Coordinates of C-alpha atoms and ligand atoms in Angstrom, one line a residue:
M1288 CA -5.3 18.2 0.6
W1289 CA -5.6 17.0 4.2
I1290 CA -3.7 13.9 5.1
V1291 CA -5.3 12.6 8.2
G1292 CA -2.9 10.1 9.7
C1293 CA 0.5 10.4 8.0
G1294 CA 2.6 7.5 9.2
K1295 CA 4.5 4.8 7.2
M1296 CA 2.0 4.4 4.3
A1297 CA 0.6 7.9 3.8
G1298 CA 4.1 9.2 4.4
A1299 CA 5.4 7.0 1.6
M1300 CA 2.7 8.4 -0.7
V1301 CA 3.8 12.0 0.2
E1302 CA 7.4 11.1 -0.6
G1303 CA 6.3 9.7 -4.0
W1304 CA 4.4 12.9 -4.8
R1305 CA 7.3 15.0 -3.8
R1306 CA 9.6 12.9 -5.9
A1307 CA 7.2 13.3 -8.8
G1308 CA 7.4 17.1 -8.4
F1309 CA 3.9 17.7 -7.1
D1310 CA 3.3 21.0 -5.4
L1311 CA 2.3 20.1 -1.9
G1312 CA 2.2 23.7 -0.7
Q1313 CA -1.5 23.5 0.1
A1314 CA -1.3 20.1 1.8
I1315 CA -1.6 19.5 5.5
A1316 CA -0.6 16.4 7.4
I1317 CA -2.5 15.7 10.6
R1318 CA -1.0 13.4 13.2
P1319 CA -1.3 13.5 17.0
S1320 CA 2.4 13.3 17.6
G1321 CA 3.1 16.3 15.4
T1322 CA 6.2 14.6 14.0
P1323 CA 7.1 16.7 11.0
V1324 CA 6.4 15.3 7.5
D1325 CA 9.1 16.5 5.1
G1326 CA 7.9 19.2 2.8
I1327 CA 4.4 19.7 4.1
R1328 CA 2.8 21.6 7.0
T1329 CA 2.1 19.2 9.9
L1330 CA -0.5 19.7 12.6
R1331 CA -1.5 17.7 15.6
E1332 CA -5.3 18.2 15.0
L1333 CA -7.6 19.2 12.1
P1334 CA -7.1 22.8 11.2
E1335 CA -9.6 25.2 12.9
A1336 CA -10.9 26.6 9.6
G1337 CA -11.3 25.5 6.0
T1338 CA -12.8 22.7 4.0
P1339 CA -10.6 20.1 2.3
A1340 CA -11.1 19.4 -1.4
F1341 CA -9.2 16.1 -1.0
V1342 CA -8.7 14.0 2.1
L1343 CA -6.2 11.1 2.3
L1344 CA -7.3 9.0 5.3
G1345 CA -4.1 7.1 6.5
V1346 CA -4.9 6.1 10.1
K1347 CA -5.1 2.5 11.3
P1348 CA -8.6 0.9 10.9
Q1349 CA -8.9 0.8 14.7
K1350 CA -8.7 4.6 14.8
L1351 CA -11.5 5.2 12.3
D1352 CA -14.2 5.9 14.8
E1353 CA -11.9 8.3 16.6
V1354 CA -11.3 10.5 13.6
A1355 CA -14.5 10.1 11.6
P1356 CA -17.1 12.3 13.4
S1357 CA -15.0 15.5 13.5
L1358 CA -13.6 14.9 10.0
D1359 CA -17.0 14.4 8.4
K1360 CA -18.2 17.7 9.8
R1361 CA -15.5 19.4 7.8
M1362 CA -16.4 17.9 4.4
D1363 CA -18.8 19.0 1.8
S1364 CA -20.3 17.5 -1.3
N1365 CA -17.2 18.4 -3.4
A1366 CA -14.8 16.6 -1.1
I1367 CA -13.0 13.5 -2.3
L1368 CA -12.1 11.1 0.5
V1369 CA -9.5 8.5 -0.3
S1370 CA -9.2 5.8 2.3
I1371 CA -6.1 3.5 2.4
L1372 CA -7.4 1.5 5.4
A1373 CA -7.0 -2.2 4.9
G1374 CA -10.3 -4.1 5.1
V1375 CA -12.7 -1.2 5.8
E1376 CA -15.4 -1.4 3.1
L1377 CA -16.9 1.4 1.1
K1378 CA -20.2 1.0 2.8
S1379 CA -18.6 1.3 6.3
L1380 CA -16.8 4.4 5.1
R1381 CA -20.0 5.9 3.7
A1382 CA -21.8 5.3 7.0
R1383 CA -19.2 7.3 8.8
F1384 CA -18.7 10.0 6.1
P1385 CA -22.1 10.9 4.9
A1386 CA -21.0 14.5 4.0
A1387 CA -18.2 13.5 1.7
G1388 CA -18.9 14.0 -2.0
H1389 CA -16.9 11.0 -3.2
I1390 CA -15.3 8.1 -1.5
V1391 CA -12.5 6.1 -3.0
R1392 CA -10.8 3.1 -1.4
A1393 CA -7.1 2.7 -2.4
M1394 CA -4.7 -0.1 -1.5
P1395 CA -1.2 1.2 -2.0
N1396 CA 2.2 -0.5 -1.2
L1397 CA 5.3 1.1 0.2
P1398 CA 7.4 1.4 -3.0
V1399 CA 5.1 4.3 -4.0
S1400 CA 7.8 6.4 -2.3
E1401 CA 10.0 5.6 -5.3
G1402 CA 7.3 5.9 -7.9
R1403 CA 7.4 2.0 -8.2
G1404 CA 4.3 1.2 -6.2
I1405 CA 1.0 -0.4 -6.9
I1406 CA -2.2 1.4 -6.1
A1407 CA -5.4 -0.7 -6.4
T1408 CA -8.6 1.3 -6.2
F1409 CA -12.3 0.8 -5.7
D1410 CA -14.8 3.6 -5.8
D1411 CA -18.4 4.6 -6.0
Q1412 CA -18.2 5.1 -9.8
S1413 CA -17.8 8.8 -9.7
H1414 CA -15.9 10.0 -12.8
D1415 CA -15.3 13.4 -11.2
A1416 CA -13.3 11.8 -8.4
R1417 CA -11.5 9.5 -10.9
S1418 CA -10.0 12.3 -12.9
V1419 CA -8.5 13.8 -9.8
T1420 CA -7.3 10.6 -8.2
N1421 CA -6.0 9.3 -11.6
D1422 CA -3.3 11.9 -11.7
L1423 CA -2.4 11.6 -8.1
F1424 CA -2.1 7.8 -8.2
A1425 CA -0.5 7.5 -11.6
A1426 CA 2.5 9.5 -10.2
L1427 CA 3.1 6.7 -7.6
G1428 CA 3.3 3.6 -9.8
I1429 CA 0.9 1.2 -11.4
V1430 CA -2.8 1.9 -10.9
V1431 CA -5.2 -1.1 -10.9
R1432 CA -8.9 -0.2 -10.9
T1433 CA -10.8 -3.0 -9.4
N1434 CA -14.5 -3.9 -9.9
S1435 CA -15.1 -5.4 -6.4
E1436 CA -13.9 -5.1 -2.9
A1437 CA -13.0 -8.8 -3.0
E1438 CA -10.5 -8.1 -5.8
L1439 CA -9.2 -5.1 -3.8
A1440 CA -8.7 -7.3 -0.8
A1441 CA -6.9 -10.0 -2.9
I1442 CA -4.5 -7.3 -4.3
G1443 CA -3.9 -6.0 -0.8
S1444 CA -2.8 -9.5 0.4
L1445 CA -0.4 -9.8 -2.6
A1446 CA 0.8 -6.3 -3.4
G1447 CA -0.1 -4.3 -0.2
A1448 CA 1.6 -6.8 2.1
G1449 CA 4.0 -8.0 -0.6
P1450 CA 7.0 -5.8 0.2
A1451 CA 7.2 -7.4 3.7
Y1452 CA 7.1 -10.9 2.2
V1453 CA 9.8 -10.0 -0.4
A1454 CA 11.9 -8.4 2.3
R1455 CA 11.7 -11.6 4.4
F1456 CA 12.7 -13.7 1.3
I1457 CA 15.7 -11.4 0.7
A1458 CA 16.7 -11.6 4.4
A1459 CA 16.4 -15.4 4.3
L1460 CA 18.6 -15.6 1.2
A1461 CA 21.2 -13.4 2.9
K1462 CA 21.0 -15.4 6.1
A1463 CA 21.5 -18.7 4.3
G1464 CA 24.5 -17.1 2.5
T1465 CA 26.0 -16.1 5.8
E1466 CA 25.6 -19.6 7.0
R1467 CA 27.6 -20.7 4.0
G1468 CA 30.5 -18.5 5.3
L1469 CA 29.8 -15.2 3.5
D1470 CA 30.4 -11.9 5.3
P1471 CA 26.9 -10.8 6.5
A1472 CA 27.1 -7.3 4.9
L1473 CA 28.2 -8.9 1.6
A1474 CA 25.4 -11.5 1.8
D1475 CA 22.8 -8.8 2.4
R1476 CA 24.0 -6.9 -0.7
L1477 CA 24.1 -10.0 -2.8
A1478 CA 20.7 -11.1 -1.8
L1479 CA 19.2 -7.6 -2.5
E1480 CA 20.9 -7.2 -5.8
T1481 CA 20.0 -10.7 -6.9
V1482 CA 16.3 -10.0 -6.3
L1483 CA 16.5 -6.5 -7.8
G1484 CA 18.5 -7.8 -10.8
S1485 CA 16.1 -10.7 -11.5
A1486 CA 13.0 -8.6 -11.2
T1487 CA 14.5 -5.9 -13.4
M1488 CA 15.5 -8.5 -16.0
A1489 CA 12.1 -10.1 -16.0
A1490 CA 10.4 -6.8 -16.4
A1491 CA 12.7 -5.5 -19.1
R1492 CA 12.5 -8.7 -21.2
D1493 CA 8.8 -9.4 -20.4
E1494 CA 10.0 -12.9 -19.5
D1495 CA 7.9 -15.3 -17.5
M1496 CA 9.3 -16.8 -14.3
E1497 CA 9.5 -20.4 -15.5
S1498 CA 11.7 -19.3 -18.4
I1499 CA 14.1 -17.6 -16.0
V1500 CA 14.2 -20.7 -13.9
R1501 CA 15.0 -22.8 -17.0
R1502 CA 17.7 -20.4 -18.1
V1503 CA 19.4 -20.7 -14.7
A1504 CA 18.8 -24.4 -13.8
S1505 CA 20.3 -27.0 -16.1
P1506 CA 19.1 -30.6 -15.6
N1507 CA 20.8 -32.3 -12.7
G1508 CA 22.8 -29.1 -12.0
T1509 CA 23.4 -27.2 -8.8
T1510 CA 20.4 -24.8 -9.1
E1511 CA 18.1 -27.8 -9.8
A1512 CA 19.3 -29.5 -6.6
G1513 CA 18.3 -26.3 -4.7
L1514 CA 15.0 -26.0 -6.5
N1515 CA 14.1 -29.6 -5.5
V1516 CA 14.1 -28.4 -1.9
L1517 CA 12.4 -25.0 -2.5
D1518 CA 9.6 -26.4 -4.6
A1519 CA 8.7 -28.9 -2.0
G1520 CA 7.1 -26.2 0.2
L1521 CA 7.2 -22.7 -1.3
D1522 CA 3.9 -22.6 -3.2
N1523 CA 2.0 -23.9 -0.2
L1524 CA 3.8 -21.6 2.3
V1525 CA 3.1 -18.5 0.1
A1526 CA -0.5 -19.5 -0.4
R1527 CA -1.1 -19.9 3.3
T1528 CA 0.7 -16.6 3.9
L1529 CA -1.8 -14.7 1.6
E1530 CA -4.7 -16.7 3.0
A1531 CA -3.8 -15.5 6.6
A1532 CA -3.5 -11.9 5.4
S1533 CA -6.9 -12.2 3.7
R1534 CA -8.5 -13.6 6.8
R1535 CA -7.2 -10.7 8.9
G1536 CA -8.5 -8.3 6.3
A1537 CA -12.0 -9.9 6.5
E1538 CA -11.8 -9.5 10.3
L1539 CA -11.0 -5.8 10.0
A1540 CA -13.9 -5.4 7.5
A1541 CA -16.3 -7.1 9.8
A1542 CA -15.2 -5.0 12.8
A1543 CA -15.8 -1.8 10.8
R1544 CA -19.3 -2.7 9.6
I1545 CA -22.2 -0.8 10.9
E1546 CA -25.3 -2.9 10.6
Ligands
NAP2592 N1 2.1 0.0 6.0 C1 1.7 -0.5 4.8 O1 2.5 -1.1 4.0 C2 0.3 -0.3 4.3 C3 -0.1 -0.8 3.1 C4 -1.4 -0.6 2.6 C5 -2.3 0.0 3.5 N2 -1.9 0.4 4.7 C6 -2.9 1.1 5.6 O2 -2.5 2.3 5.9 C7 -3.0 2.7 7.2 C8 -1.9 3.3 8.0 O3 -0.9 2.2 8.2 P1 0.6 2.6 8.5 O4 1.4 1.4 8.4 O5 1.0 3.8 7.8 O6 0.5 3.0 10.1 P2 1.2 4.1 11.0 O7 2.6 4.3 10.5 O8 0.9 3.7 12.4 O9 0.3 5.4 10.6 C9 -0.9 5.7 11.3 C10 -1.0 7.2 11.3 O10 -2.2 7.6 11.9 C11 -2.0 8.7 12.8 N3 -3.1 8.8 13.8 C12 -3.3 8.0 14.9 N4 -4.4 8.5 15.5 C13 -4.8 9.6 14.9 C14 -5.9 10.5 15.0 N5 -6.7 10.4 16.0 N6 -6.0 11.5 14.1 C15 -5.1 11.6 13.1 N7 -4.1 10.8 12.9 C16 -4.0 9.8 13.7 C17 -0.6 8.4 13.4 O11 -0.1 9.5 14.0 P3 1.4 9.6 14.6 O12 2.3 9.5 13.4 O13 1.4 11.0 15.2 O14 1.5 8.5 15.5 C18 0.1 7.9 12.2 O15 0.6 9.0 11.4 C19 -3.7 1.5 7.8 O16 -5.1 1.6 7.7 C20 -3.2 0.3 6.9 O17 -4.2 -0.7 6.7 C21 -0.7 0.3 5.2

């Protein structure tokens, strides 16, 4: 396995595979800084010899044209290329990697490092590639196989970007608690545990969100007073947030197209 570009996201996948007990003895991470990646050999450039069976492409979309020509030369018809690049479509990847046997797009999110991620995929319908990627992805969390790149993009704007949005909500909860006089460290911990506890409970009980709301908020009570404020703007704010992320994804897709 060659991991071409092993920063925050591909690095989190490596962490998830290590946590799941995968043997990464044959894996190589390639990153210009040479910053070591725990548990795998790290190089600044592609190795001088060899052909990868599996490539995880983890660079930024803007770096695609920098890495593609030399990487494509190293692949053969057995090679599986998995791209985690936001936006960049299968057709744009195929145009740059004509030598790769199979190309799969994957949209992971950061909790893959804990085995609690989401990996949405879209591929060129090759079942050979699927059997290999299935095992790799399943170790990282929930795998969602999509039927269109539009669906992949929608999942990217919700789940790919989602950890950042959830982190902002937790931070806002903590900040508001601090403003109510709580010690900042305590407020941080309470906000995190409240979100973690609520999500854990909802998942364990298979409970829908409205039911949780109703179990906390009694008519004319304190929580309902808070909800009256939150409900006035939250849906719209979150919808506009995902819309903006989708728009940026469409721009990245357009920039990577080769007509
Ligand atoms: N972050 C997320 O939550 C997330 C979620 C879903 C998808 N993605 C996708 O994941 C990709 C990477 O994002 P990221 O957040 O992980 O960014 P990042 O931390 O900046 O990682 C980019 C990596 O690319 C490497 N790189 C740059 N130029 C290169 C070259 N010429 N050859 C080989 N490697 C090169 C960098 O090397 P150095 O480490 O040496 O600088 C770094 O390891 C993006 O395409 C993004 O759309 C990210």
